[in-house]
mmCIF file of C-alpha atoms in Angstrom:
data_model
loop_
_atom_site.group_PDB
_atom_site.id
_atom_site.type_symbol
_atom_site.label_atom_id
_atom_site.label_comp_id
_atom_site.label_asym_id
_atom_site.label_seq_id
_atom_site.Cartn_x
_atom_site.Cartn_y
_atom_site.Cartn_z
ATOM 1 C CA UNK A 1235 14.314 -52.881 32.196
ATOM 2 C CA UNK A 1236 15.730 -49.890 30.559
ATOM 3 C CA UNK A 1237 12.428 -48.767 29.380
ATOM 4 C CA UNK A 1238 9.857 -49.791 32.177
ATOM 5 C CA UNK A 1239 9.779 -49.064 35.699
ATOM 6 C CA UNK A 1240 10.170 -52.010 38.048
ATOM 7 C CA UNK A 1241 6.504 -52.546 38.951
ATOM 8 C CA UNK A 1242 5.385 -52.587 35.578
ATOM 9 C CA UNK A 1243 8.253 -54.798 34.346
ATOM 10 C CA UNK A 1244 7.403 -57.443 37.207
ATOM 11 C CA UNK A 1245 3.931 -57.426 36.022
ATOM 12 C CA UNK A 1246 4.253 -57.637 32.252
ATOM 13 C CA UNK A 1247 7.336 -59.989 32.090
ATOM 14 C CA UNK A 1248 7.448 -61.940 35.470
ATOM 15 C CA UNK A 1249 3.772 -62.325 35.520
ATOM 16 C CA UNK A 1250 3.487 -61.055 39.122
ATOM 17 C CA UNK A 1251 0.542 -59.544 40.798
ATOM 18 C CA UNK A 1252 1.321 -56.031 41.620
ATOM 19 C CA UNK A 1253 -0.920 -53.727 44.209
ATOM 20 C CA UNK A 1254 -0.543 -50.471 42.414
ATOM 21 C CA UNK A 1255 -1.358 -48.922 45.865
ATOM 22 C CA UNK A 1256 -2.781 -45.307 46.013
ATOM 23 C CA UNK A 1257 -0.037 -43.325 44.665
ATOM 24 C CA UNK A 1258 -0.204 -42.662 40.823
ATOM 25 C CA UNK A 1259 3.351 -41.763 40.433
ATOM 26 C CA UNK A 1260 4.942 -44.445 42.738
ATOM 27 C CA UNK A 1261 8.310 -44.126 41.014
ATOM 28 C CA UNK A 1262 8.797 -40.609 42.364
ATOM 29 C CA UNK A 1263 10.875 -39.942 45.406
ATOM 30 C CA UNK A 1264 13.311 -37.385 46.511
ATOM 31 C CA UNK A 1265 15.922 -38.771 44.518
ATOM 32 C CA UNK A 1266 14.159 -37.191 41.317
ATOM 33 C CA UNK A 1267 14.428 -33.739 42.975
ATOM 34 C CA UNK A 1268 17.588 -31.742 41.825
ATOM 35 C CA UNK A 1269 18.441 -28.178 41.151
ATOM 36 C CA UNK A 1270 19.100 -27.450 37.271
ATOM 37 C CA UNK A 1271 22.607 -25.999 37.011
ATOM 38 C CA UNK A 1272 22.815 -26.269 33.205
ATOM 39 C CA UNK A 1273 23.137 -23.545 30.658
ATOM 40 C CA UNK A 1274 20.405 -21.061 29.581
ATOM 41 C CA UNK A 1275 18.361 -23.416 27.540
ATOM 42 C CA UNK A 1276 18.280 -23.094 23.721
ATOM 43 C CA UNK A 1277 15.202 -24.865 23.412
ATOM 44 C CA UNK A 1278 12.323 -25.750 25.890
ATOM 45 C CA UNK A 1279 9.739 -28.405 26.203
ATOM 46 C CA UNK A 1280 6.161 -27.649 27.706
ATOM 47 C CA UNK A 1281 3.496 -30.082 28.675
ATOM 48 C CA UNK A 1282 0.218 -28.206 28.878
ATOM 49 C CA UNK A 1283 -3.126 -28.853 30.523
ATOM 50 C CA UNK A 1284 -6.004 -26.455 29.524
ATOM 51 C CA UNK A 1285 -8.235 -26.607 32.385
ATOM 52 C CA UNK A 1286 -8.870 -23.008 33.147
ATOM 53 C CA UNK A 1287 -8.741 -23.340 36.994
ATOM 54 C CA UNK A 1288 -5.734 -23.700 36.730
ATOM 55 C CA UNK A 1289 -4.195 -23.774 33.477
ATOM 56 C CA UNK A 1290 -1.138 -25.609 33.703
ATOM 57 C CA UNK A 1291 2.290 -26.113 32.125
ATOM 58 C CA UNK A 1292 5.419 -27.831 33.065
ATOM 59 C CA UNK A 1293 8.551 -26.785 31.473
ATOM 60 C CA UNK A 1294 11.677 -28.952 30.751
ATOM 61 C CA UNK A 1295 15.164 -29.215 29.101
ATOM 62 C CA UNK A 1296 16.109 -32.290 27.353
ATOM 63 C CA UNK A 1297 19.597 -33.864 27.084
ATOM 64 C CA UNK A 1298 20.464 -37.316 25.658
ATOM 65 C CA UNK A 1299 17.596 -39.534 26.690
ATOM 66 C CA UNK A 1300 16.743 -37.505 29.980
ATOM 67 C CA UNK A 1301 14.573 -34.306 30.762
ATOM 68 C CA UNK A 1302 15.011 -31.922 33.654
ATOM 69 C CA UNK A 1303 11.979 -30.171 34.557
ATOM 70 C CA UNK A 1304 13.136 -26.433 35.374
ATOM 71 C CA UNK A 1305 9.968 -24.266 35.531
ATOM 72 C CA UNK A 1306 6.181 -24.483 35.916
ATOM 73 C CA UNK A 1307 3.143 -22.147 35.142
ATOM 74 C CA UNK A 1308 -0.052 -22.078 37.129
ATOM 75 C CA UNK A 1309 -2.678 -19.594 36.079
ATOM 76 C CA UNK A 1310 -6.235 -19.315 37.356
ATOM 77 C CA UNK A 1311 -9.302 -18.096 35.379
ATOM 78 C CA UNK A 1312 -7.034 -17.533 32.532
ATOM 79 C CA UNK A 1313 -7.215 -18.532 28.742
ATOM 80 C CA UNK A 1314 -4.493 -19.804 26.096
ATOM 81 C CA UNK A 1315 -3.476 -16.318 24.795
ATOM 82 C CA UNK A 1316 -2.510 -15.375 28.234
ATOM 83 C CA UNK A 1317 -0.460 -18.732 28.643
ATOM 84 C CA UNK A 1318 1.156 -17.783 25.231
ATOM 85 C CA UNK A 1319 2.141 -14.254 26.680
ATOM 86 C CA UNK A 1320 3.614 -15.633 29.999
ATOM 87 C CA UNK A 1321 5.607 -18.159 28.106
ATOM 88 C CA UNK A 1322 6.990 -15.496 25.827
ATOM 89 C CA UNK A 1323 7.728 -13.131 28.668
ATOM 90 C CA UNK A 1324 9.463 -15.695 30.563
ATOM 91 C CA UNK A 1325 11.691 -16.866 27.616
ATOM 92 C CA UNK A 1326 12.025 -13.621 25.196
ATOM 93 C CA UNK A 1327 15.164 -14.819 23.915
ATOM 94 C CA UNK A 1328 14.006 -17.929 22.585
ATOM 95 C CA UNK A 1329 12.752 -18.267 19.035
ATOM 96 C CA UNK A 1330 9.114 -19.262 19.162
ATOM 97 C CA UNK A 1331 10.060 -22.250 17.009
ATOM 98 C CA UNK A 1332 12.437 -23.579 19.718
ATOM 99 C CA UNK A 1333 9.457 -23.639 22.128
ATOM 100 C CA UNK A 1334 7.967 -27.092 21.585
ATOM 101 C CA UNK A 1335 4.512 -27.687 23.410
ATOM 102 C CA UNK A 1336 2.805 -30.985 24.095
ATOM 103 C CA UNK A 1337 -0.736 -30.082 24.928
ATOM 104 C CA UNK A 1338 -3.792 -31.956 25.698
ATOM 105 C CA UNK A 1339 -5.265 -33.653 22.567
ATOM 106 C CA UNK A 1340 -8.565 -32.066 23.264
ATOM 107 C CA UNK A 1341 -6.832 -28.629 22.226
ATOM 108 C CA UNK A 1342 -7.974 -29.630 18.692
ATOM 109 C CA UNK A 1343 -11.575 -28.805 19.802
ATOM 110 C CA UNK A 1344 -11.467 -26.885 22.986
ATOM 111 C CA UNK A 1345 -11.762 -23.125 22.760
ATOM 112 C CA UNK A 1346 -10.889 -20.964 25.796
ATOM 113 C CA UNK A 1347 -10.797 -17.779 23.723
ATOM 114 C CA UNK A 1348 -13.319 -15.712 21.786
ATOM 115 C CA UNK A 1349 -13.340 -15.792 18.042
ATOM 116 C CA UNK A 1350 -13.713 -19.417 17.413
ATOM 117 C CA UNK A 1351 -10.036 -20.216 17.584
ATOM 118 C CA UNK A 1352 -8.914 -23.474 19.148
ATOM 119 C CA UNK A 1353 -6.404 -23.981 21.852
ATOM 120 C CA UNK A 1354 -4.219 -25.704 19.258
ATOM 121 C CA UNK A 1355 -4.389 -23.022 16.694
ATOM 122 C CA UNK A 1356 -3.545 -20.160 19.227
ATOM 123 C CA UNK A 1357 -0.369 -22.277 19.958
ATOM 124 C CA UNK A 1358 0.538 -22.685 16.472
ATOM 125 C CA UNK A 1359 -0.339 -18.940 15.473
ATOM 126 C CA UNK A 1360 2.262 -17.942 18.545
ATOM 127 C CA UNK A 1361 4.826 -19.794 16.485
ATOM 128 C CA UNK A 1362 5.467 -22.566 18.649
ATOM 129 C CA UNK A 1363 6.207 -26.095 17.653
ATOM 130 C CA UNK A 1364 3.125 -27.940 18.552
ATOM 131 C CA UNK A 1365 3.224 -31.802 19.148
ATOM 132 C CA UNK A 1366 -0.355 -33.096 19.624
ATOM 133 C CA UNK A 1367 -1.783 -36.712 18.770
ATOM 134 C CA UNK A 1368 -5.150 -36.647 17.041
ATOM 135 C CA UNK A 1369 -6.771 -38.588 20.019
ATOM 136 C CA UNK A 1370 -6.187 -39.415 23.565
ATOM 137 C CA UNK A 1371 -4.182 -42.340 24.555
ATOM 138 C CA UNK A 1372 -5.079 -44.485 27.473
ATOM 139 C CA UNK A 1373 -4.401 -42.713 30.709
ATOM 140 C CA UNK A 1374 -2.862 -45.810 32.222
ATOM 141 C CA UNK A 1375 -0.245 -45.896 29.372
ATOM 142 C CA UNK A 1376 0.726 -42.342 29.889
ATOM 143 C CA UNK A 1377 1.123 -43.006 33.804
ATOM 144 C CA UNK A 1378 3.309 -46.012 32.862
ATOM 145 C CA UNK A 1379 5.491 -43.773 30.641
ATOM 146 C CA UNK A 1380 5.963 -41.101 33.404
ATOM 147 C CA UNK A 1381 6.709 -43.707 35.950
ATOM 148 C CA UNK A 1382 9.196 -45.336 33.686
ATOM 149 C CA UNK A 1383 11.059 -42.065 33.147
ATOM 150 C CA UNK A 1384 10.986 -41.436 36.829
ATOM 151 C CA UNK A 1385 12.900 -44.629 37.719
ATOM 152 C CA UNK A 1386 13.557 -47.725 35.262
ATOM 153 C CA UNK A 1387 13.862 -51.294 36.432
ATOM 154 C CA UNK A 1388 17.514 -51.175 35.872
ATOM 155 C CA UNK A 1389 17.597 -48.453 38.525
ATOM 156 C CA UNK A 1390 18.185 -45.288 36.351
ATOM 157 C CA UNK A 1391 16.479 -41.969 36.450
ATOM 158 C CA UNK A 1392 15.800 -40.138 33.293
ATOM 159 C CA UNK A 1393 13.366 -37.416 34.766
ATOM 160 C CA UNK A 1394 14.483 -35.035 37.210
ATOM 161 C CA UNK A 1395 12.660 -31.986 38.804
ATOM 162 C CA UNK A 1396 14.234 -28.698 40.067
ATOM 163 C CA UNK A 1397 12.996 -27.743 43.593
ATOM 164 C CA UNK A 1398 11.409 -24.623 42.165
ATOM 165 C CA UNK A 1399 8.836 -26.487 40.431
ATOM 166 C CA UNK A 1400 6.617 -26.946 43.749
ATOM 167 C CA UNK A 1401 3.362 -27.618 42.184
ATOM 168 C CA UNK A 1402 4.839 -30.367 39.826
ATOM 169 C CA UNK A 1403 6.278 -32.222 42.900
ATOM 170 C CA UNK A 1404 3.365 -31.866 44.799
ATOM 171 C CA UNK A 1405 1.299 -33.605 42.053
ATOM 172 C CA UNK A 1406 3.994 -36.374 41.625
ATOM 173 C CA UNK A 1407 3.977 -36.843 45.330
ATOM 174 C CA UNK A 1408 0.149 -36.568 46.198
ATOM 175 C CA UNK A 1409 -1.733 -37.429 42.832
ATOM 176 C CA UNK A 1410 -3.663 -40.626 43.906
ATOM 177 C CA UNK A 1411 -6.349 -43.112 42.559
ATOM 178 C CA UNK A 1412 -9.808 -42.888 43.775
ATOM 179 C CA UNK A 1413 -10.143 -45.470 46.707
ATOM 180 C CA UNK A 1414 -10.670 -49.104 45.458
ATOM 181 C CA UNK A 1415 -10.219 -48.094 41.759
ATOM 182 C CA UNK A 1416 -7.693 -47.518 38.836
ATOM 183 C CA UNK A 1417 -8.982 -44.200 38.206
ATOM 184 C CA UNK A 1418 -6.936 -40.953 39.264
ATOM 185 C CA UNK A 1419 -8.691 -38.862 41.586
ATOM 186 C CA UNK A 1420 -9.710 -35.515 39.908
ATOM 187 C CA UNK A 1421 -11.221 -33.862 42.839
ATOM 188 C CA UNK A 1422 -7.937 -33.068 44.819
ATOM 189 C CA UNK A 1423 -6.445 -30.627 42.188
ATOM 190 C CA UNK A 1424 -3.305 -32.626 41.695
ATOM 191 C CA UNK A 1425 -4.291 -33.987 38.357
ATOM 192 C CA UNK A 1426 -3.886 -30.644 36.260
ATOM 193 C CA UNK A 1427 0.009 -30.335 36.510
ATOM 194 C CA UNK A 1428 0.337 -34.177 36.304
ATOM 195 C CA UNK A 1429 -1.627 -34.231 33.286
ATOM 196 C CA UNK A 1430 0.170 -31.642 31.585
ATOM 197 C CA UNK A 1431 3.501 -33.614 32.375
ATOM 198 C CA UNK A 1432 1.890 -36.857 31.204
ATOM 199 C CA UNK A 1433 0.830 -35.437 27.768
ATOM 200 C CA UNK A 1434 4.621 -34.409 26.973
ATOM 201 C CA UNK A 1435 6.439 -37.641 28.482
ATOM 202 C CA UNK A 1436 3.994 -40.134 26.748
ATOM 203 C CA UNK A 1437 4.399 -38.144 23.541
ATOM 204 C CA UNK A 1438 8.086 -38.286 23.698
ATOM 205 C CA UNK A 1439 8.827 -41.623 25.562
ATOM 206 C CA UNK A 1440 6.042 -43.835 25.053
ATOM 207 C CA UNK A 1441 6.534 -47.154 26.863
ATOM 208 C CA UNK A 1442 7.306 -49.797 24.112
ATOM 209 C CA UNK A 1443 5.881 -53.133 24.340
ATOM 210 C CA UNK A 1444 7.245 -54.695 20.939
ATOM 211 C CA UNK A 1445 9.001 -57.855 21.627
ATOM 212 C CA UNK A 1446 11.450 -59.585 19.254
ATOM 213 C CA UNK A 1447 10.761 -63.085 18.729
#
């Protein structure tokens, strides 16, 4: 109950049939929206999606076992070099190694800039600390991780969003499954910021399924 959202807990441990409904992030509601009033962050955590229309990044601060999303970046017809510049311009007082980035695993191959450099190498050469798995995990597992941070089965919320993050909130509210399927709809545009968030949250807090016997 401390690690899973209510719906996933019922499905996995109580053997109930759960209708997922159309919303991808069903655990999100207005109780997850809260203005960040903490100190100027000494470290930031960034989930990043490299789609060029738009490139998306969601930016958070972490404390204890919680994260508060405080900022977001959305750039059209852009590239990874420009994303790096924007991050450094917004957070000029942070040492680059205190900027931790959780990108799409495809960044190991993707090349949005000239010169044969990968998106991953551009982030690393900027001095950022990059946390990137070698391959994609199942999308469903990432979605479960985000829902379980938004609200656990024991009614705790570990992921909050500042109201200024309007595109993140919009994605959490409106990202949905294709009718009659378990596949997130990628035609609405709500998937980019959602994917950026999913890469980060699932890397840091994957839903654990190990059970002690």
